[in-house]
Coordinates of C-alpha atoms (C1' of nucleotides) in Angstrom, one line a residue:
Chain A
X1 CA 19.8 21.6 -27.2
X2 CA 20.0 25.3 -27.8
X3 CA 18.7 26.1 -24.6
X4 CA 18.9 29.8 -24.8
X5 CA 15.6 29.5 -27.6
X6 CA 13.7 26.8 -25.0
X7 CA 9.6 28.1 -25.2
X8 CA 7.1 26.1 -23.9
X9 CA 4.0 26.5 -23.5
X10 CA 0.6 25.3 -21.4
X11 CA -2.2 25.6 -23.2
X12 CA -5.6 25.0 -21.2
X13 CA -9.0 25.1 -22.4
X14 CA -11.2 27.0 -20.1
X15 CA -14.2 24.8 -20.6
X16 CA -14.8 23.5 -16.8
X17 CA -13.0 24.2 -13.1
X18 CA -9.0 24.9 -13.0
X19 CA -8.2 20.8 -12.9
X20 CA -5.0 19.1 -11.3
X21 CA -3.9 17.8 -14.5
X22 CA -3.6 21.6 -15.9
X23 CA -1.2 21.9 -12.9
X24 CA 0.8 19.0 -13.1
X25 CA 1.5 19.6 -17.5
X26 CA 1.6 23.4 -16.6
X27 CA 4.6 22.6 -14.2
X28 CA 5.9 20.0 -16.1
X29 CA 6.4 23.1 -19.0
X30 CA 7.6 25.3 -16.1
X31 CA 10.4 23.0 -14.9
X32 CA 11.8 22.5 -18.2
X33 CA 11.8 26.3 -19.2
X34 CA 13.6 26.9 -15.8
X35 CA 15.5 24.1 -16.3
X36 CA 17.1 25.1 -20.3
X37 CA 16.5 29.2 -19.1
X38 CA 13.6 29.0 -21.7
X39 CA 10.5 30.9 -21.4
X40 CA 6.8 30.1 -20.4
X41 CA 4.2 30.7 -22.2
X42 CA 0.1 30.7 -21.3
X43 CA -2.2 30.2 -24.2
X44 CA -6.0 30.0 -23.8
X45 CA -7.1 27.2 -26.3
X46 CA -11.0 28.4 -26.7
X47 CA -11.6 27.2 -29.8
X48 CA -15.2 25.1 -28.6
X49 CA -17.1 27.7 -28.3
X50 CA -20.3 25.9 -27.1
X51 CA -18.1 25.2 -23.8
X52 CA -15.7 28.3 -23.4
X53 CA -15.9 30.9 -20.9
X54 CA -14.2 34.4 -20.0
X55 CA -15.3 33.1 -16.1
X56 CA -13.3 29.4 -16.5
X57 CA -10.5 31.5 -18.2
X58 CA -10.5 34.0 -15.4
X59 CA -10.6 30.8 -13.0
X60 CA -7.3 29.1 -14.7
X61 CA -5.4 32.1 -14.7
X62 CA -5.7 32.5 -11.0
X63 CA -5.5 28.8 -10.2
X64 CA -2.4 28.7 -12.6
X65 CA -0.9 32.2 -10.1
X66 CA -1.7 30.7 -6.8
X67 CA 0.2 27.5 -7.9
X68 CA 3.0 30.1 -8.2
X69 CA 3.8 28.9 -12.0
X70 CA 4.6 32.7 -13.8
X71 CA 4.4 32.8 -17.5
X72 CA 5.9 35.6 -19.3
X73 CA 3.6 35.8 -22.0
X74 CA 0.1 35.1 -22.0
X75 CA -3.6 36.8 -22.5
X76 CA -3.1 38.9 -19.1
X77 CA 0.2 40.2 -20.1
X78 CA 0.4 40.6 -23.5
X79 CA 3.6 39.4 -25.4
X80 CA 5.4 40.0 -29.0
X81 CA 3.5 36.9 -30.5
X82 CA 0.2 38.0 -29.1
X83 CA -2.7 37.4 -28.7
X84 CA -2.9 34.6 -26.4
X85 CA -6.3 33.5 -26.6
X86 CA -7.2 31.5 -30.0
X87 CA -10.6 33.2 -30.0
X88 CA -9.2 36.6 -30.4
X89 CA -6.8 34.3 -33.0
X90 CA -9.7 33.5 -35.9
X91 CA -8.6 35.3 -38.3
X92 CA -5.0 34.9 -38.2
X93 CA -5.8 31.0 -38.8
X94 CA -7.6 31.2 -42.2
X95 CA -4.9 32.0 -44.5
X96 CA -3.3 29.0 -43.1
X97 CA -6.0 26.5 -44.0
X98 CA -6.7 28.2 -47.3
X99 CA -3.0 27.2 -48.2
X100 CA -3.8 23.6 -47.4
X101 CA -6.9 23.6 -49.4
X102 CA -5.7 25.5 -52.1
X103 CA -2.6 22.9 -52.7
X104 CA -4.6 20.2 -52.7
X105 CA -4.3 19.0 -49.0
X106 CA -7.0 19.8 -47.8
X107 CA -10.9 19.4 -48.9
X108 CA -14.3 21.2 -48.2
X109 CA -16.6 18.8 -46.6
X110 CA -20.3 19.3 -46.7
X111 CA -21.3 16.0 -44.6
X112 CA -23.7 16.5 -41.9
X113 CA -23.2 15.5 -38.1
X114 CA -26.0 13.2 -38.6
X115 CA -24.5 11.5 -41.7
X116 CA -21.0 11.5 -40.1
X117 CA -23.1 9.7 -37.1
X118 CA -24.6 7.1 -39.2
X119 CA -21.7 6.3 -41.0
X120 CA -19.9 5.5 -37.8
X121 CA -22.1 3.5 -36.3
X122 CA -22.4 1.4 -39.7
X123 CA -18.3 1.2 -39.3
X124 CA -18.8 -0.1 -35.8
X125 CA -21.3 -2.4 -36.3
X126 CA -19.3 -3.8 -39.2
X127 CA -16.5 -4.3 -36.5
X128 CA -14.4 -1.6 -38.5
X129 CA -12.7 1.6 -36.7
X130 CA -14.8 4.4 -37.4
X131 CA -13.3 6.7 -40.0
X132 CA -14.3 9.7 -42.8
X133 CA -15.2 7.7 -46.0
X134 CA -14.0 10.4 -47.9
X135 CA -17.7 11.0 -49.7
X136 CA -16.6 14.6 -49.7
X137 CA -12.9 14.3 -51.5
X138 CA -15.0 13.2 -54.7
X139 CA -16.9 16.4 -55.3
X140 CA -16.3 18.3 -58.3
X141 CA -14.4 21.8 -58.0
X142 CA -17.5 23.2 -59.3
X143 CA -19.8 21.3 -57.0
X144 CA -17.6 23.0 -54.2
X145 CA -17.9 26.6 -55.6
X146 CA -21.4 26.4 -56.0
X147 CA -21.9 25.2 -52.6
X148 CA -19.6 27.6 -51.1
X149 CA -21.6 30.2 -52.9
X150 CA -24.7 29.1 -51.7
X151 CA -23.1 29.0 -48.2
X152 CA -23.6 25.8 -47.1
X153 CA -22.5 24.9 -44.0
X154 CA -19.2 22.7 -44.1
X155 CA -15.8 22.3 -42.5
X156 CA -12.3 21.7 -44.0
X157 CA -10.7 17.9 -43.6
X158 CA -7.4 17.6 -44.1
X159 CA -5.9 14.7 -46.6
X160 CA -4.0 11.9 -45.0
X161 CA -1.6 9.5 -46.6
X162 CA -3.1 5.8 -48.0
X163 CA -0.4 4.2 -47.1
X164 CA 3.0 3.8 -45.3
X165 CA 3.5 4.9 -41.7
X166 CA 4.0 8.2 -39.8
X167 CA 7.8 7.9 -37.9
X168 CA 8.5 10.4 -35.4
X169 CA 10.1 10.9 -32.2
X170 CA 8.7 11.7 -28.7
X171 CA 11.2 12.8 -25.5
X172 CA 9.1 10.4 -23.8
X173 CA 8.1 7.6 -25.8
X174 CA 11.5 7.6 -28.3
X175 CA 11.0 6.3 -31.8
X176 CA 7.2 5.8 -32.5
X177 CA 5.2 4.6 -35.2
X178 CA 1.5 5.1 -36.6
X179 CA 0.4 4.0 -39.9
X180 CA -1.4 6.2 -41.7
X181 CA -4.6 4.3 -42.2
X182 CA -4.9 5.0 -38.4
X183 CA -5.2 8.3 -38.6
X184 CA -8.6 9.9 -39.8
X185 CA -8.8 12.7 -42.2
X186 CA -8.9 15.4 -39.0
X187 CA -11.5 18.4 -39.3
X188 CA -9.1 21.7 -39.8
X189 CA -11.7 24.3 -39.6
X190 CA -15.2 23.8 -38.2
X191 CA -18.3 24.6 -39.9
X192 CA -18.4 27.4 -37.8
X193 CA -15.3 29.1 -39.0
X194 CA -13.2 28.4 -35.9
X195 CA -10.3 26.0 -36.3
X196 CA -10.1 22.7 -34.1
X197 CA -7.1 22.1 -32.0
X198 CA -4.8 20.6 -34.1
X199 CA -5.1 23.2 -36.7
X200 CA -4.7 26.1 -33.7
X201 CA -2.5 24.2 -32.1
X202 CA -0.1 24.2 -34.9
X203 CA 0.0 27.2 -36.5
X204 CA -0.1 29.0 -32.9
X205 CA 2.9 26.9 -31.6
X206 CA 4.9 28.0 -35.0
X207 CA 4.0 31.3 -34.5
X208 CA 4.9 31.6 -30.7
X209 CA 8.0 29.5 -31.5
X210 CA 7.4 26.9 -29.4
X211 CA 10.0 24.8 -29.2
X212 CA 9.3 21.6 -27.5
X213 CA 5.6 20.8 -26.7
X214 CA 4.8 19.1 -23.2
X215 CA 1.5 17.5 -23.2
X216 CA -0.6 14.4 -22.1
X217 CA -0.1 11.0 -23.3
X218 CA -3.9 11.3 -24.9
X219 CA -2.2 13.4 -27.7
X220 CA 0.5 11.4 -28.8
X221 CA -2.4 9.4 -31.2
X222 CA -2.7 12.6 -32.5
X223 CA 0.8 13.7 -33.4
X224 CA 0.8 12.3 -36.8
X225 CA -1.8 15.2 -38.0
X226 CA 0.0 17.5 -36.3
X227 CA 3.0 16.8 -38.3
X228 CA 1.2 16.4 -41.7
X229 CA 0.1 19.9 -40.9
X230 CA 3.2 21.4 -39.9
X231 CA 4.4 19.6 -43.3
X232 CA 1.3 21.0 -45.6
X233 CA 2.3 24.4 -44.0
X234 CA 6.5 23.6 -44.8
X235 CA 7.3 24.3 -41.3
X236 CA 9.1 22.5 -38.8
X237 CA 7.5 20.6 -36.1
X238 CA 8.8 21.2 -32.3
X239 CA 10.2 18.8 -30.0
X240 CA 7.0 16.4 -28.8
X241 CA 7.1 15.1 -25.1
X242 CA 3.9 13.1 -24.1
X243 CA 3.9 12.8 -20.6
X244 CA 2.2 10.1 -18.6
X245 CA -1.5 11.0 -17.2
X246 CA -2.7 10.7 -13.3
X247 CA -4.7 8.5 -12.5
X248 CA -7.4 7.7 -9.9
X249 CA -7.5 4.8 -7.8
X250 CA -8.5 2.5 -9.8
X251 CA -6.0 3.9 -12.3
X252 CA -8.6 5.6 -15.1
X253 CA -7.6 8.9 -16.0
X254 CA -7.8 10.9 -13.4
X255 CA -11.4 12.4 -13.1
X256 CA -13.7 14.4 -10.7
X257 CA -15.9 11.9 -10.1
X258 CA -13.9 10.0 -8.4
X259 CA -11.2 12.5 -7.1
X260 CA -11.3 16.2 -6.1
X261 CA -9.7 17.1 -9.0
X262 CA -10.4 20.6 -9.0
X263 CA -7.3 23.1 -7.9
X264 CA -10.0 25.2 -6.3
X265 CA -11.0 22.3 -3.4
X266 CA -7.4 22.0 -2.6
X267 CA -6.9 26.1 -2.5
X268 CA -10.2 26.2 0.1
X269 CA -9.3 23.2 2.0
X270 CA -5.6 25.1 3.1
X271 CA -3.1 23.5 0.8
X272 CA -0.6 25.2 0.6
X273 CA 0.5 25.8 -3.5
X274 CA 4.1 24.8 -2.7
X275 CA 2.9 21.5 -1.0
X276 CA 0.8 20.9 -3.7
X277 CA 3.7 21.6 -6.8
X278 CA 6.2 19.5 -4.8
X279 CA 3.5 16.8 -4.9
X280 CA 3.0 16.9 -8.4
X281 CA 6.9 17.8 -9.4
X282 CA 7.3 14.0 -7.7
X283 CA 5.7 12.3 -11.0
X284 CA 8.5 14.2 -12.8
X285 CA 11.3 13.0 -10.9
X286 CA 12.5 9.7 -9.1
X287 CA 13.6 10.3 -5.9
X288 CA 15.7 6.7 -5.3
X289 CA 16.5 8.2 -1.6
X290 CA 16.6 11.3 0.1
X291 CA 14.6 14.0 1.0
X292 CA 11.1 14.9 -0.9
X293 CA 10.4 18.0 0.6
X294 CA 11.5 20.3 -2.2
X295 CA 10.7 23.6 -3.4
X296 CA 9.8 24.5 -7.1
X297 CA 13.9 25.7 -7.5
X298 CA 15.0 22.2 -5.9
X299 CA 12.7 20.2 -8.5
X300 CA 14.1 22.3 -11.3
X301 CA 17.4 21.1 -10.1
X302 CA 16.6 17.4 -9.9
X303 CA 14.3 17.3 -13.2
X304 CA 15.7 15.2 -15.5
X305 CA 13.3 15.5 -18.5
X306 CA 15.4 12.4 -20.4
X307 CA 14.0 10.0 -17.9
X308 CA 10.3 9.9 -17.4
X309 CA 8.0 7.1 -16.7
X310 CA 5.3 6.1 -19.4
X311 CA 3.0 4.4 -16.7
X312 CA 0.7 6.7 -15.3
X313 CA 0.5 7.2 -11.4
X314 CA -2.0 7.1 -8.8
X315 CA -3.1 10.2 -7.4
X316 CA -2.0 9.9 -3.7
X317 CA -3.7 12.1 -1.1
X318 CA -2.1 10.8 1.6
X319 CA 0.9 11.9 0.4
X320 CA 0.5 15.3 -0.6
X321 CA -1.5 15.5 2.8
X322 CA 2.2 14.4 4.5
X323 CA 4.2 16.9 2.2
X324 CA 1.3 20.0 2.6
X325 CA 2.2 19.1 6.5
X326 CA 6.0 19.2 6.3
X327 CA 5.0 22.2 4.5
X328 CA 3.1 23.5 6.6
X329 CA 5.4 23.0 10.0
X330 CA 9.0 23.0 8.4
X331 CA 8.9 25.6 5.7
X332 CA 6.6 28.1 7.3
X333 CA 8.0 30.5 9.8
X334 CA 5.4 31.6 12.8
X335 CA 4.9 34.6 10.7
X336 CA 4.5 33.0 7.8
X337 CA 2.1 30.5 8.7
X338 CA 0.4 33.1 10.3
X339 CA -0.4 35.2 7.0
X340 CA -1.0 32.3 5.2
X341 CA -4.1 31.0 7.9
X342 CA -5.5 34.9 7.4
X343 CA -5.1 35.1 3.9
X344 CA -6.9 30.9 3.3
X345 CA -9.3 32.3 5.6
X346 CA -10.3 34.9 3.7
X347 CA -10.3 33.7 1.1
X348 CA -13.8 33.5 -1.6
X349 CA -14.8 35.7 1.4
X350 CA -15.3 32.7 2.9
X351 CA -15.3 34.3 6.6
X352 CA -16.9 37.7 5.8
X353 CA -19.7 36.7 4.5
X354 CA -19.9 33.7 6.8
X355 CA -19.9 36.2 9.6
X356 CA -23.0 38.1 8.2
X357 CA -24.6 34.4 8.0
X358 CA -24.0 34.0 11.4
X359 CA -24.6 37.2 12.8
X360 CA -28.1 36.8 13.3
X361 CA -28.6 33.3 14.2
X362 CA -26.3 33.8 17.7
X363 CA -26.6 34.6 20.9
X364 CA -22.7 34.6 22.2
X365 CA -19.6 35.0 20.0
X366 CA -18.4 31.9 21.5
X367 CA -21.0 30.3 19.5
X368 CA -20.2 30.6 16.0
X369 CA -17.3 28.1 15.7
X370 CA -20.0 25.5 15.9
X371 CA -22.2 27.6 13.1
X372 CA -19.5 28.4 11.1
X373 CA -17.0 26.2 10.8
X374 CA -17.8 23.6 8.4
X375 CA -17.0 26.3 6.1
X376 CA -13.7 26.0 6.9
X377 CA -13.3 22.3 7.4
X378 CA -11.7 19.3 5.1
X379 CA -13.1 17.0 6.9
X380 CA -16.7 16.9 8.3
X381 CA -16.7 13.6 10.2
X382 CA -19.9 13.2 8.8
X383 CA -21.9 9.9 10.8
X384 CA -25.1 8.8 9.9
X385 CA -25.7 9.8 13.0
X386 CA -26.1 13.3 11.4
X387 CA -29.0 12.3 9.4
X388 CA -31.2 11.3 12.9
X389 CA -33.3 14.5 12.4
X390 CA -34.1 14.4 8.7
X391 CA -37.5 12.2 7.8
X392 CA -36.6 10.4 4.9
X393 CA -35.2 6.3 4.5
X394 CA -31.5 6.0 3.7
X395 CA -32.6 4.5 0.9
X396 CA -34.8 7.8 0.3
X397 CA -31.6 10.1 1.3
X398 CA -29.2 8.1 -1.4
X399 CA -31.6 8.3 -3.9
X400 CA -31.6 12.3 -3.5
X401 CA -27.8 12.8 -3.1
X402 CA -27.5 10.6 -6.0
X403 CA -29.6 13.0 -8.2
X404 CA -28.6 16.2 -6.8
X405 CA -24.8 15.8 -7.4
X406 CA -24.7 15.3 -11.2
X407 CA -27.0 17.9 -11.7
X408 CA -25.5 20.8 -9.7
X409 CA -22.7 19.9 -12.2
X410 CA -24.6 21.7 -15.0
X411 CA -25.0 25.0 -13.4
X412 CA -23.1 26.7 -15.3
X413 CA -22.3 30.0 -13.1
X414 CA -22.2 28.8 -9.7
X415 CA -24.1 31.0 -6.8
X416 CA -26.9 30.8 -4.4
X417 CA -29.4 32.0 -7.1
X418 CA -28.5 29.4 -10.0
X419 CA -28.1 26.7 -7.0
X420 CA -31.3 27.6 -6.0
X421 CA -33.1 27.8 -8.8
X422 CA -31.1 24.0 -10.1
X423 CA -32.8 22.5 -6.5
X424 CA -36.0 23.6 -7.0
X425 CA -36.0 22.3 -10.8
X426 CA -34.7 19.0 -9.2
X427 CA -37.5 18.9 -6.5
X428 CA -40.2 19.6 -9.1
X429 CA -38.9 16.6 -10.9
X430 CA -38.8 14.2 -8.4
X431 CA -42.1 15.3 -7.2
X432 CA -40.9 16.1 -3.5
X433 CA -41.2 19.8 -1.7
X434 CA -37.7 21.6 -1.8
X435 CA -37.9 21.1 2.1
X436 CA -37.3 17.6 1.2
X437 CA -34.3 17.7 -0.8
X438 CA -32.7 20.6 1.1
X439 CA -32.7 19.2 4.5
X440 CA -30.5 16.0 4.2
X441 CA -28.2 18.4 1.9
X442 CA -27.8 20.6 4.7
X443 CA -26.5 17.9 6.6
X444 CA -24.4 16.6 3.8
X445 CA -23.1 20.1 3.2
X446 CA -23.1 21.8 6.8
X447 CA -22.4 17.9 8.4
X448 CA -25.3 19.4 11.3
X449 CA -28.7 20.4 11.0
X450 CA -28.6 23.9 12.6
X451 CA -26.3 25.8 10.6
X452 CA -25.8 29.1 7.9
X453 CA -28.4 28.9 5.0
X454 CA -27.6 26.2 2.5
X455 CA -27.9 28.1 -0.9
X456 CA -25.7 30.6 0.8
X457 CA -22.7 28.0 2.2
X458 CA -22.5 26.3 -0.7
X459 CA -21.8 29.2 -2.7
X460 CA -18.8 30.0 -0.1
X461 CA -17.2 26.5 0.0
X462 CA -17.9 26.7 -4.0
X463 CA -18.4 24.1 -6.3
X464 CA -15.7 21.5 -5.6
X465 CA -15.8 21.2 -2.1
X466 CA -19.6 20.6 -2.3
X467 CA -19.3 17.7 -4.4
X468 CA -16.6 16.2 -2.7
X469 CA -19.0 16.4 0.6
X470 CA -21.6 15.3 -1.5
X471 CA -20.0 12.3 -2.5
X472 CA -19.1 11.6 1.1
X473 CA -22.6 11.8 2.3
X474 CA -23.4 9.7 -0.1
X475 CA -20.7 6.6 0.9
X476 CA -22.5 7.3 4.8
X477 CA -25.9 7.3 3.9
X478 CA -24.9 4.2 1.4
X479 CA -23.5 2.6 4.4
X480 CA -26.7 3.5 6.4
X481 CA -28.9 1.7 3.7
X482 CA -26.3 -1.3 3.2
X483 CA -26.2 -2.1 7.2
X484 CA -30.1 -1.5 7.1
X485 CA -30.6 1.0 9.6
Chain B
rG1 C1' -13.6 -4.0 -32.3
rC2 C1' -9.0 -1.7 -34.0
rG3 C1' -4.4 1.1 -33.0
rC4 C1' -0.7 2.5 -29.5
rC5 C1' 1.2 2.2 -24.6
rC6 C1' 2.2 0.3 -19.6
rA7 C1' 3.2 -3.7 -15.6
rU8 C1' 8.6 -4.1 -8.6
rC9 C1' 5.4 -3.6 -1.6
rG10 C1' -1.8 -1.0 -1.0
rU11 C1' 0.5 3.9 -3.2
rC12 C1' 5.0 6.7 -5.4
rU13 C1' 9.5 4.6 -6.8
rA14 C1' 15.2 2.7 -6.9
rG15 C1' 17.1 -1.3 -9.9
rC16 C1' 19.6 -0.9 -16.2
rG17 C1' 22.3 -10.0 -15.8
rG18 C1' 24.9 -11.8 -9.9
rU19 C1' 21.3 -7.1 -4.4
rC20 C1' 19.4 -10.3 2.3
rA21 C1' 15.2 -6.5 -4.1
rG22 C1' 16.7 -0.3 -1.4
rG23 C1' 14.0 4.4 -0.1
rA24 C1' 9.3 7.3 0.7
rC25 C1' 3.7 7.6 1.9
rG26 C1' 0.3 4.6 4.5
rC27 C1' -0.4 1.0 8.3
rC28 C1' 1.4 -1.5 13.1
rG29 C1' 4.6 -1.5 17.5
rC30 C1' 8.1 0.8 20.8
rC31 C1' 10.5 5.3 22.8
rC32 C1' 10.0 10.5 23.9
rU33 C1' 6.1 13.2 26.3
rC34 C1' 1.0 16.7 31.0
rU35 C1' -2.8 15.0 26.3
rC36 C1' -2.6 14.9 21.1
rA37 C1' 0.5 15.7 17.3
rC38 C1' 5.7 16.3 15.9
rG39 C1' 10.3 13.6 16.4
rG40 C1' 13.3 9.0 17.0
rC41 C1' 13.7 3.6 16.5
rG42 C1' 11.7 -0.8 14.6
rG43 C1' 8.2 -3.8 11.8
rU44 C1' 4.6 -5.0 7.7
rA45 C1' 4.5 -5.6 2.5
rA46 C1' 6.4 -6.3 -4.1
rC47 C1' 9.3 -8.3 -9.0
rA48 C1' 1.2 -10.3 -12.7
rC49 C1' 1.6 -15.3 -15.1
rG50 C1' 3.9 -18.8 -18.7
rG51 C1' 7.7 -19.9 -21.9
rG52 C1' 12.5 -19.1 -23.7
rU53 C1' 18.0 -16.8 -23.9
rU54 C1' 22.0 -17.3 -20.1
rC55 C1' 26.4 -20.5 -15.7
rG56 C1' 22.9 -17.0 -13.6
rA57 C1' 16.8 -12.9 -15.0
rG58 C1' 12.9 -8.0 -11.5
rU59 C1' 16.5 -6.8 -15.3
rC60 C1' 16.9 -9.4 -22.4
rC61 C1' 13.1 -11.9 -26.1
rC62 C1' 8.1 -14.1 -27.1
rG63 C1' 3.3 -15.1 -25.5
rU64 C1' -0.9 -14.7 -21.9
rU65 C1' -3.4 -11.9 -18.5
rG66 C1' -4.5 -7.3 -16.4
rG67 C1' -4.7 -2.1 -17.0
rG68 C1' -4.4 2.7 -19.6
rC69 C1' -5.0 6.1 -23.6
rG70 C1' -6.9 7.0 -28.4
rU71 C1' -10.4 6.1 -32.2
rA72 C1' -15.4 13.9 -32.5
rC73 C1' -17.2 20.0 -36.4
rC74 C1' -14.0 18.3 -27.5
rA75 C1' -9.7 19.7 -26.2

RNA sequence: GCGCCCAUCGUCUAGCGGUCAGGACGCCGCCCUCUCACGGCGGUAACACGGGUUCGAGUCCCGUUGGGCGUACCA
């Protein structure tokens, strides 16, 4: 390996909350450029632009620095193969699909979503996989001009091989195979004239010189495109390395619904970001015996990228709860630990604005830990007990946490306004007074029912930690209506 | 449905033909101790199943079962 020209590269999408799983490939990419002295690289893959947002983008890029993972080239910082963000990237893509279309590897397709949809479904029902039927590929060169005049809406599809098999070789999964009748005739450029993510991803990797690319196992079905286009374009394809997904529990791909999977909750609930990269450099290297407690320099040191499992593990709390303690007490002087309690505390503004809550709803100082301090706790201890006050059945109370958490889910810029605003919508709906709904949330939120102003606290403990105490609630008040209180 | 992948304690894993199947988290017990933690010591618990191959299989092969991922004008 010519580790002197090592670049990698971790390439979120800012369509949602900073996740784990951006973490755990981002550090993955960050090991092995430390490892080989390469470099690491931060690319914004924006390309869906119905989901993308400067706000999510600003949110990675901070969740990405307090995990302490430093690229040296990305949209913040600029760089010599720049810019970093694909949507400032639109127009260096076109040439690029032209050349595919214009040698005959590519085609204009004018099919509608609704056709595409129909045709699928018929594929299904017919128990075949669903697949482009290539209506498209037969149109005349005139029929294309014309329409292109006219400006109809289409997209560009790439051509893909009738027969024989696509061999390549993954660091992770060594020799695969895909035949080619596997692989669908992939969408280049959208009918909006932004390229998908295999056509970005591509040409942007080339350019940046990305040398080896460090992913998710739910790309490797897709590395066959990648290297048709990379072949279309005559350039040659980097080193692939799938790496094996978390998982929840129950061992689905690890998911918000059933985990807090959002960096955010474990920034506000006082992990520490070195905890929390030792945790996840773990799934990167097998620790037969010995010590665990490692720092980002020791995993470097230990990562051995040759020998990587392809089963995906379980998300363990309990154990990044034992390392963020060993953290915590063996790797924290009293200083240290110190600044870090002022600065978590602090943090969101969580305790100056929770002070101005509480300021008028006291009597003594001594009273506001009680007010206060389920902004600050990871665990509420929640009983049903809790609930005592609130007139409603458990049955009544499920039924309410059960609609309210999905739905705070589409606010799309989260503060007291837009959460008010989302409650009162849900109250209308289900025909109830917003005194209704809010109460038992306050309990669910607060874990009391004289506390700081709900809209308010749940803007502080933010977005993941209020579904996670949602979903709580909900398992106690569940447990209320199961024992049939 | 189809394609690809995976399978050792509840969880993370070591093992690369011969081990009392090792370590870590969790859990339990004991010790330490003004409480609680921490710490120390000990315990609990696994090779998914069925066929082969072999003197010998967790380790190799085949099948079954279970699970995962993919199958978008999302990434």
């Amino acid at each position: 390996m010519a580790d002197s020209a090592v670049r990698v590269r971790i390439a979120p999408s800012p369509t949602g909350e900073p996740h784990v799983g951006t973490a755990y490939i981002a550090l993955f990419n960050y090991l092995f450029a430390k490892k080989h002295g390469g470099e690491f690289i931060l690319r914004i893959e924006d390309t869906d632009a119905t989901r993308s947002t400067p706000e999510f983008e600003q949110k990675v890029l901070d969740a990405l620095k307090w995990c302490g993972l430093k690229w040296s080239e990305g949209p913040d910082i600029g760089g010599p193969y720049g810019p970093y963000r694909q949507s400032d990237r639109k127009d260096i893509y076109k040439p690029y699909v032209e050349k595919i279309v214009e040698n005959g590897h590519g085609f204009r397709c004018f099919c509608t979503p609704e056709r595409l949809e129909q045709m699928r479904e018929a594929q299904r029902a017919a128990g075949k996989p669903p697949k482009y039927d290539g209506l498209c590929l037969s149109l005349s060169a005139e029929e294309v001009t014309s329409r292109v005049a006219a400006s109809e809406p289409h997209v560009v599809r790439m051509k893909i091989p009738t027969e024989g098999t696509c061999k390549f070789h993954d660091g992770v999964y060594g020799d695969v195979e895909i035949p080619w009748d596997a692989v669908d005739m992939q969408v280049l450029l959208k009918a909006d004239g932004m390229p998908t993510y295999h056509m970005a991803n591509v040409v942007d990797d080339h350019l940046m010189k990305i040398t080896h690319v460090a992913r998710g196992e739910e790309w490797l079905a897709s590395v066959p495109k990648h290297i048709l286009i990379y072949q279309y374009l005559g350039l040659e394809p980097p080193k692939f390395m799938h790496l094996s997904l978390m998982r929840n529990a129950d061992k689905s791909k690890l998911s918000k619904r059933k985990n807090p999977t959002s960096i955010s909750y474990y920034t506000a609930l006082g992990y520490l970001p070195e905890a929390l990269m030792n945790f996840l450099g773990l799934f990167f290297i097998q620790i037969a015996e010995g010590e665990e407690l490692l720092t980002v320099e020791e995993l470097a040191e230990k990562f051995d990228p040759e020998n990587l499992s392809k089963a995906g593990a379980i998300f363990d709390i309990q154990k990044l709860d034992w390392l963020n303690a060993r953290w915590i007490r063996e790797k924290l002087s009293e200083e240290d630990f110190a600044a870090r309690v002022f600065v978590w505390a602090a943090e969101n503004d969580r305790l100056k604005e929770g002070l101005k809550l509480a300021q008028s709803r006291i009597s003594k100082l001594g009273e506001l830990p009680d007010l206060a301090a389920f902004l600050f706790k990871s665990d509420l201890g929640l009983q049903p007990a809790a609930f005592a006050g609130v007139k409603a059945s458990p049955e009544e109370l499920l039924e309410i946490l059960n609609t309210v958490q999905p739905d705070l889910e589409k606010i799309l810029e989260w503060n007291k306004e837009s959460i008010e605003a989302e409650l009162r919508a849900i109250a209308e709906r289900m025909g109830k007074k917003l005194k209704a709904i809010v109460a038992p949330l306050f309990v669910a939120v607060s874990g009391s029912q004289r506390s700081l102003p709900l809209f308010d606290s749940m803007e502080l403990l933010g977005r993941a930690v209020v579904r996670q105490r949602l979903k709580v609630a909900a398992q106690v008040v569940a447990s209320m209506a199961g024992s049939g209180k």
